[in-house]
Coordinates of C-alpha atoms in Angstrom, one line a residue:
X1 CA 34.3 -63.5 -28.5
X2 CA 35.2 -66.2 -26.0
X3 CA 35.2 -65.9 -22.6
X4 CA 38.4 -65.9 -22.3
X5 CA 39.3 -62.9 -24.5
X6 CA 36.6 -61.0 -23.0
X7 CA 37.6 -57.3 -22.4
X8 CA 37.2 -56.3 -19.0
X9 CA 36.7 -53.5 -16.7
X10 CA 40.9 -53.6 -15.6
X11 CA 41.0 -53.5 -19.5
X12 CA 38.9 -50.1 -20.0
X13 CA 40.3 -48.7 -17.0
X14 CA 43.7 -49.3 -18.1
X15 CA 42.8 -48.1 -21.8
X16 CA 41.0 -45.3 -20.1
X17 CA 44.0 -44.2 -17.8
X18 CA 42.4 -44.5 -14.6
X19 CA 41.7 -46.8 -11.8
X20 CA 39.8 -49.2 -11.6
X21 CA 37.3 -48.0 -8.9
X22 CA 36.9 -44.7 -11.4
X23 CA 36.1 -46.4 -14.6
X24 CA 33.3 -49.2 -11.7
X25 CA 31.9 -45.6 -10.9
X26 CA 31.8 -43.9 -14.3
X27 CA 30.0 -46.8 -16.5
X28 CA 27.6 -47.7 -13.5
X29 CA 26.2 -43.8 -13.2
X30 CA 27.5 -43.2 -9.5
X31 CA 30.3 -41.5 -7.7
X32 CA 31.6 -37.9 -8.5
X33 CA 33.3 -38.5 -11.7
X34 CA 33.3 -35.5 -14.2
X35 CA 31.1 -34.9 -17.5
X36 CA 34.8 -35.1 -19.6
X37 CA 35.9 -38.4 -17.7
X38 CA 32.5 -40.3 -17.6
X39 CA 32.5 -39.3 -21.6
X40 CA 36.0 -40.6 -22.0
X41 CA 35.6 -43.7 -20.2
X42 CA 32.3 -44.7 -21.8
X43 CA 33.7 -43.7 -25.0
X44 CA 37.0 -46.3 -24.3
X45 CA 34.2 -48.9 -23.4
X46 CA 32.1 -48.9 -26.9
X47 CA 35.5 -49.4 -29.0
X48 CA 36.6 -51.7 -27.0
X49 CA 33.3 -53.7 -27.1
X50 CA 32.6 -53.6 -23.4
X51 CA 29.7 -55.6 -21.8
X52 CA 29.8 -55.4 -17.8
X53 CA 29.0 -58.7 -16.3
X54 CA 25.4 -58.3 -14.7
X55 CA 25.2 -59.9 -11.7
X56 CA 28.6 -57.6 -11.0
X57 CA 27.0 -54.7 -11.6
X58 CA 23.4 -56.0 -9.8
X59 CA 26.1 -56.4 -6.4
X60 CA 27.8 -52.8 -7.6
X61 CA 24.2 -51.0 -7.6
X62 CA 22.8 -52.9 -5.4
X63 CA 19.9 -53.7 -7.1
X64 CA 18.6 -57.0 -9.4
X65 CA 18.4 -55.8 -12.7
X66 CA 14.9 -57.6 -12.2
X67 CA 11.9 -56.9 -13.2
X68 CA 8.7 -58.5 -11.6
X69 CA 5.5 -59.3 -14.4
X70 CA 2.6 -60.3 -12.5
X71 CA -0.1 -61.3 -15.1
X72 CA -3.9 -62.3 -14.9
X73 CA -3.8 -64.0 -17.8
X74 CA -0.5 -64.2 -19.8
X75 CA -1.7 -66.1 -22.5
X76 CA -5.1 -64.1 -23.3
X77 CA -5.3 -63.0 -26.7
X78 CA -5.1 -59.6 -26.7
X79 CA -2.8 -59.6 -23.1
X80 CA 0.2 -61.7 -25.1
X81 CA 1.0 -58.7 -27.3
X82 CA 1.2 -55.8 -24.3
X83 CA 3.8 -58.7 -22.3
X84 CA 5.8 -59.2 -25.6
X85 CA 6.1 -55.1 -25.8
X86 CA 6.7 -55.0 -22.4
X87 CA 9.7 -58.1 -22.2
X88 CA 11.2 -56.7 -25.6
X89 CA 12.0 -53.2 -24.4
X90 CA 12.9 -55.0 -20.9
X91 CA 15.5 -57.2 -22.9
X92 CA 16.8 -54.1 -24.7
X93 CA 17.9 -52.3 -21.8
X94 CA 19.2 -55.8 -20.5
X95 CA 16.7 -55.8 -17.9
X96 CA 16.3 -59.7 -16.5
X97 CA 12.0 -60.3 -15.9
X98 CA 10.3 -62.6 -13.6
X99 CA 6.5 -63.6 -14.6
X100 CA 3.8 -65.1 -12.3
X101 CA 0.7 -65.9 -14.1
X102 CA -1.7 -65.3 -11.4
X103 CA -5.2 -66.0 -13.2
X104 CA -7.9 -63.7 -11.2
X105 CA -7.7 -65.8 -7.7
X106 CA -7.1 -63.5 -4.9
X107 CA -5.1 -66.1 -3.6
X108 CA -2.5 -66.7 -6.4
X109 CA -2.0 -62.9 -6.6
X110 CA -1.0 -62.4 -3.1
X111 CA 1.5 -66.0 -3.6
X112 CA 2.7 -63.8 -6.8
X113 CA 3.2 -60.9 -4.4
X114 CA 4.8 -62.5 -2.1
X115 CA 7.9 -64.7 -4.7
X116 CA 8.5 -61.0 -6.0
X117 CA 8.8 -59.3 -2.8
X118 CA 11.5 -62.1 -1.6
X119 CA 12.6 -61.6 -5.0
X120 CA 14.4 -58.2 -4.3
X121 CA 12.9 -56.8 -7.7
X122 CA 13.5 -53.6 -9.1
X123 CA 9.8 -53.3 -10.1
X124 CA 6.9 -54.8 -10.5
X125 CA 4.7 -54.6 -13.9
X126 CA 0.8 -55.4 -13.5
X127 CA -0.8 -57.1 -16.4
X128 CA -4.4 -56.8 -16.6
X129 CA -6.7 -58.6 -19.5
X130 CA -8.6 -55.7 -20.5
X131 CA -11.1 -52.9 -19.0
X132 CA -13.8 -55.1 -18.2
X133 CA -12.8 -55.1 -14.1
X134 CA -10.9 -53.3 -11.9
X135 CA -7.3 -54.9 -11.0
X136 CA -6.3 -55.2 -7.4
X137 CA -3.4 -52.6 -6.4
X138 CA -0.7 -54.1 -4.8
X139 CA 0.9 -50.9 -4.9
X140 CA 0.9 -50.6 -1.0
X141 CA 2.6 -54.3 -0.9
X142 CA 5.8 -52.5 -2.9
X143 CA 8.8 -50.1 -2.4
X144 CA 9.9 -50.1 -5.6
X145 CA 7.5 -49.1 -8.7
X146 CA 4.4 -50.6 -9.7
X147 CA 2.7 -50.0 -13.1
X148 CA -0.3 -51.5 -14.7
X149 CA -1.0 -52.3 -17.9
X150 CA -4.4 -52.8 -19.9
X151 CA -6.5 -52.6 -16.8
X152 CA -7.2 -49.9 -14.0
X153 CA -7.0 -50.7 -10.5
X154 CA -8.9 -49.9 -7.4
X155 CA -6.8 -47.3 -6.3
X156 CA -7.1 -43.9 -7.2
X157 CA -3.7 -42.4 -8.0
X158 CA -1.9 -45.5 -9.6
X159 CA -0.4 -45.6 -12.8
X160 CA -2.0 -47.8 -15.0
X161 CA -1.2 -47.6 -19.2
X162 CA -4.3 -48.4 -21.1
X163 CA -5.6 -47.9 -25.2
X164 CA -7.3 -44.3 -26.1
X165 CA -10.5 -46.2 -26.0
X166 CA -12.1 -42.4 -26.5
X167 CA -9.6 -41.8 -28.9
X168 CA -10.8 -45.7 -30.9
X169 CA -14.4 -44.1 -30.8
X170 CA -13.4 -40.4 -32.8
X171 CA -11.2 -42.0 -35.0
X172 CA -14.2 -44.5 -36.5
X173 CA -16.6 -41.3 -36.5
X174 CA -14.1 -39.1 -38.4
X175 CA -13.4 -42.2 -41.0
X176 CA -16.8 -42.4 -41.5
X177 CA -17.7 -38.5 -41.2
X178 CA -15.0 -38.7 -44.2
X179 CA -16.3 -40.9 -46.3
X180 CA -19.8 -38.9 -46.8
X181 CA -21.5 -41.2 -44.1
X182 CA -24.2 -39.4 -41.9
X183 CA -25.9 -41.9 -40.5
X184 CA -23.8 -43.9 -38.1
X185 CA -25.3 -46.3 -35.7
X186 CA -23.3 -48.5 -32.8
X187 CA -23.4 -51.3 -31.8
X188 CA -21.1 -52.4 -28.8
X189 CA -19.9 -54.6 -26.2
X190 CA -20.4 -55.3 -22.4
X191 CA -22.4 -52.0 -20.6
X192 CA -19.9 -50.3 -18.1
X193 CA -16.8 -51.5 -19.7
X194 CA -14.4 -48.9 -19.7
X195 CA -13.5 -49.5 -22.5
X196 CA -17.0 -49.6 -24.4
X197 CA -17.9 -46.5 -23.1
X198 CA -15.1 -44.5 -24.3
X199 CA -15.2 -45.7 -27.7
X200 CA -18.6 -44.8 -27.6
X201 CA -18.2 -41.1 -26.4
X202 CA -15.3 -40.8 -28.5
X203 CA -17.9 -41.9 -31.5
X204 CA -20.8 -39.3 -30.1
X205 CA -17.9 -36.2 -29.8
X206 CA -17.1 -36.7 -33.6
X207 CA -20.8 -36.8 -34.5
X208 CA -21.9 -33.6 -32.4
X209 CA -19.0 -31.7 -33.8
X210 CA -20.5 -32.6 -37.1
X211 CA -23.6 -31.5 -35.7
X212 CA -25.4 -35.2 -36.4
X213 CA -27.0 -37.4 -33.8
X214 CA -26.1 -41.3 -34.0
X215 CA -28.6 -43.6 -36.1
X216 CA -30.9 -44.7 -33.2
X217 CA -29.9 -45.8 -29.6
X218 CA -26.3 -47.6 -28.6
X219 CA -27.0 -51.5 -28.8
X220 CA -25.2 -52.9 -26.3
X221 CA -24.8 -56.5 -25.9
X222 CA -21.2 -58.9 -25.2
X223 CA -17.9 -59.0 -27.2
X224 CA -18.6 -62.0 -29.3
X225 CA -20.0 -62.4 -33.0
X226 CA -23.2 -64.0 -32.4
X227 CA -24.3 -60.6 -30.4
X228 CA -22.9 -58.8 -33.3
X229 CA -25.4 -60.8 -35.8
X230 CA -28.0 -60.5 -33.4
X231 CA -27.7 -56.1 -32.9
X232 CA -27.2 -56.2 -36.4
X233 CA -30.5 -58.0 -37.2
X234 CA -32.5 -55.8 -34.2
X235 CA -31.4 -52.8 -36.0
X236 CA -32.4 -53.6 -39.3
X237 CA -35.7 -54.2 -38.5
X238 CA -36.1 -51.5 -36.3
X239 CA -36.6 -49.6 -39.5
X240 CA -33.4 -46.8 -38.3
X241 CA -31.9 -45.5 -41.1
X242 CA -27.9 -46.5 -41.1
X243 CA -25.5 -45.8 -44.0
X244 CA -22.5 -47.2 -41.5
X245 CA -22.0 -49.1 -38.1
X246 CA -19.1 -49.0 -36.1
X247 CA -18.5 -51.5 -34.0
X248 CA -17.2 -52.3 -30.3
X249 CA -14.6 -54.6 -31.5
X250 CA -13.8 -56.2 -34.1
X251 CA -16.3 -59.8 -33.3
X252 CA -19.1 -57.8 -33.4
X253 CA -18.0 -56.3 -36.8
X254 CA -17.9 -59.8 -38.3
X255 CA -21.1 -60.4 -37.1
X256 CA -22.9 -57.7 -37.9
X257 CA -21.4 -58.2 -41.6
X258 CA -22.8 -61.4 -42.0
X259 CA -25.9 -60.1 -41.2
X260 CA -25.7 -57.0 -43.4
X261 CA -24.7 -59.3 -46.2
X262 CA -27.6 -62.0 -45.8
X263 CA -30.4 -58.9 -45.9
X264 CA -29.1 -58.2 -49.2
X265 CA -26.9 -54.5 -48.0
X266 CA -23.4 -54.6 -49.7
X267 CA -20.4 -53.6 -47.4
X268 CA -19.2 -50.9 -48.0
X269 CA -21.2 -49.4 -50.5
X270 CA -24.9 -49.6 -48.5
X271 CA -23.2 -49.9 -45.4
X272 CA -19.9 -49.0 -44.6
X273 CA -18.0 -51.1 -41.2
X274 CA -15.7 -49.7 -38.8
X275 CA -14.6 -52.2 -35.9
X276 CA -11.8 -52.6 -33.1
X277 CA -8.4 -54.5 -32.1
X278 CA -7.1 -54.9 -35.6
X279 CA -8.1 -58.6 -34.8
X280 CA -6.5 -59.8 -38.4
X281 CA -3.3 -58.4 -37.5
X282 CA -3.1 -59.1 -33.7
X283 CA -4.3 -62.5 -33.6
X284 CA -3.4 -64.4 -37.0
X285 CA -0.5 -62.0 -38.4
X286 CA -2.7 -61.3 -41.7
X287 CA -1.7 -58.4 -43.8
X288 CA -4.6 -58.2 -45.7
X289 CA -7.3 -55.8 -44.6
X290 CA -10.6 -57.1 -45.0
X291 CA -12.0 -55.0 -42.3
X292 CA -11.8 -51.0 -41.2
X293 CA -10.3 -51.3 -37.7
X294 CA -8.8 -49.8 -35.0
X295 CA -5.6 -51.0 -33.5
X296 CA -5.0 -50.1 -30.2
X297 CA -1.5 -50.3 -30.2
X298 CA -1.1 -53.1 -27.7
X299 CA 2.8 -54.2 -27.8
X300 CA 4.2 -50.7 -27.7
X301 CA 1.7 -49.8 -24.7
X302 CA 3.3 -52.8 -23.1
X303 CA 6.9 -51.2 -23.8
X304 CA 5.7 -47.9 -22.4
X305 CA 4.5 -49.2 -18.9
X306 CA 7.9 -51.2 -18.8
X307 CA 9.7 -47.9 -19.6
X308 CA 8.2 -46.3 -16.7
X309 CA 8.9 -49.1 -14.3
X310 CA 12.7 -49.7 -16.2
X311 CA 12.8 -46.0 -15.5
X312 CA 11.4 -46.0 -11.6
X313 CA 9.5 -42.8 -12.9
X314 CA 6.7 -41.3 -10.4
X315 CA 4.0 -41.3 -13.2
X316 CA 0.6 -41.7 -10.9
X317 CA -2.9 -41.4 -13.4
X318 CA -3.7 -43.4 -16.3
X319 CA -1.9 -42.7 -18.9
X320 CA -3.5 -43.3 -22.2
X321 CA -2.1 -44.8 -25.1
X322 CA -2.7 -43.5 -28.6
X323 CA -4.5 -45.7 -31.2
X324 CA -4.4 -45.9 -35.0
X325 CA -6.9 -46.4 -37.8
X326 CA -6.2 -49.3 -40.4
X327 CA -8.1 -48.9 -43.4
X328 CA -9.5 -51.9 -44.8
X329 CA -12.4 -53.3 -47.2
X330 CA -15.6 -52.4 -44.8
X331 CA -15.0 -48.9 -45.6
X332 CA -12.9 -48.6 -48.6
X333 CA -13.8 -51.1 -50.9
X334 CA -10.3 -52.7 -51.3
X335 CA -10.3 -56.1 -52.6
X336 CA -10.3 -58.7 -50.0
X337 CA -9.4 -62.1 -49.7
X338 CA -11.8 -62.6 -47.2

């Protein structure tokens, strides 16, 4: 439709057979207008093919229809797919957004702060890069709503959307409980991540309610692949028995297999692998499942902090977001390109 034969609000109201200030009040959600006459008019507006201009309604409401992202690091890896989640549900409630990449300098944050503050927004999303350290709350800087995603902050009582990394944990134990395995060892990332230690008490709770202790001690090391090849080595000639590892992420998984592989063990059928961050999928878009994982849901946690903030809910606490297991060949023997 061109401009020009755009429909209108006189149009609706005229359709609608009221005024014009009636039909402003009914499609905008204010004034007293009854149940049967806000139906009606909205009603009028979907046959007619209605879209309200924004910036008329942002002057109506008197708000922006904005919504402020300020990001540490809005190209990481695993942070792109919570800001897609987050901008995609944004965009489908025609919510403008306004990014700031502010990296981890104090200083950039508080400039980001700042541009959204003279901004007017109508909330401000926080994007962390993971559980590794605490996010600053600018909660206090804001009268409008402030959620964060993937990362806590340093003030109790915010509301900050991160994976079930406890829930990642019990979901690798039961697949493994599952497939006959009792001897489960773990090798993990960074000590006092967040995030590493709930995936390894969610791991221990599925063990003790099995009534089985973990194959030796937690080896914990970094997130990348040569640590994973290195635990993997330290616990193979510690002498522990292990019929299965899971792993902190999906890095260490890799590594560990190559080790596992060089020492003569076939995966799965010596050692089954369990790992974390459905990195095929996330990172490179592969369908095929090479390696058990855990995918912690990353783009639809982004959509359900920007829900909150779209929403200007009062949602304090961390709200944890449910993961989901993705079988693969570590575990079930599938045929792999890989």
């Amino acid at each position: 439709m061109s401009e020009r034969n755009r429909v209108t609000l006189s149009d609706v109201a005229a359709v609608a057979g009221v005024s014009l200030s009636t039909a402003s009040r009914a499609l905008n959600g204010g004034g007293r207008v009854s149940v049967e006459t806000r139906s009606h008019i909205a009603e009028v507006a979907r046959r007619l093919d209605f879209r309200p201009n924004a910036l008329a309604q942002s002057f109506a409401l008197g708000r922006s229809r904005t919504i402020g992202i300020l990001a540490q690091n809005s190209r990481g890896a695993f942070t792109e797919p919570v800001l897609v989640g987050a901008v995609a549900h944004l965009g489908s409630r025609e919510q403008a957004c306004l990014l700031y990449d502010t990296g981890f300098a104090p200083e950039k944050l508080a400039d980001g702060v700042r541009r959204l503050l003279a901004r007017r927004v109508d909330g401000v999303l926080v994007l962390g890069d993971g559980l590794g350290t605490q996010l600053r709350s600018v909660t206090g800087d804001f009268s409008v709503p402030v959620v964060y995603a993937f990362g806590l902050t340093d003030r109790p009582g915010d509301s900050c959307y991160v994976p079930d990394s406890e829930m990642a944990g019990r979901l690798a134990g039961e697949h493994l409980l599952a497939l006959g395995r009792r001897h489960i060892a773990h090798i993990t990332g960074e000590e006092g991540d967040a995030a590493a230690i709930g995936r390894e008490r969610g791991l221990l709770a599925s063990l003790a309610e099995a009534g089985l202790p973990p194959a030796g001690d937690t080896l914990a090391g970094d997130w990348g692949r040569a640590w994973g090849a290195a635990a993997c080595r330290r616990l193979i000639d510690s002498g522990t028995r292990f019929d299965a590892v899971f792993c902190g992420n999906d890095q260490i998984a890799l590594g560990a297999e190559s080790v596992l592989r060089e020492s003569g063990r076939h995966v799965p059928d010596d050692v089954a692998l369990v790992g974390v961050d459905n990195w095929e999928y996330v990172i490179s878009g592969q369908t095929t499942r090479h390696l058990t994982t855990v995918d912690t849901g990353l783009s639809a946690l982004g959509a359900a902090a920007a829900a909150q903030v779209a929403d200007g809910r009062d949602a304090p606490g961390v709200h944890s977001h449910p993961c989901r297991l993705v079988v693969g060949a570590t575990t079930a023997g599938l045929p792999s390109d890989g």
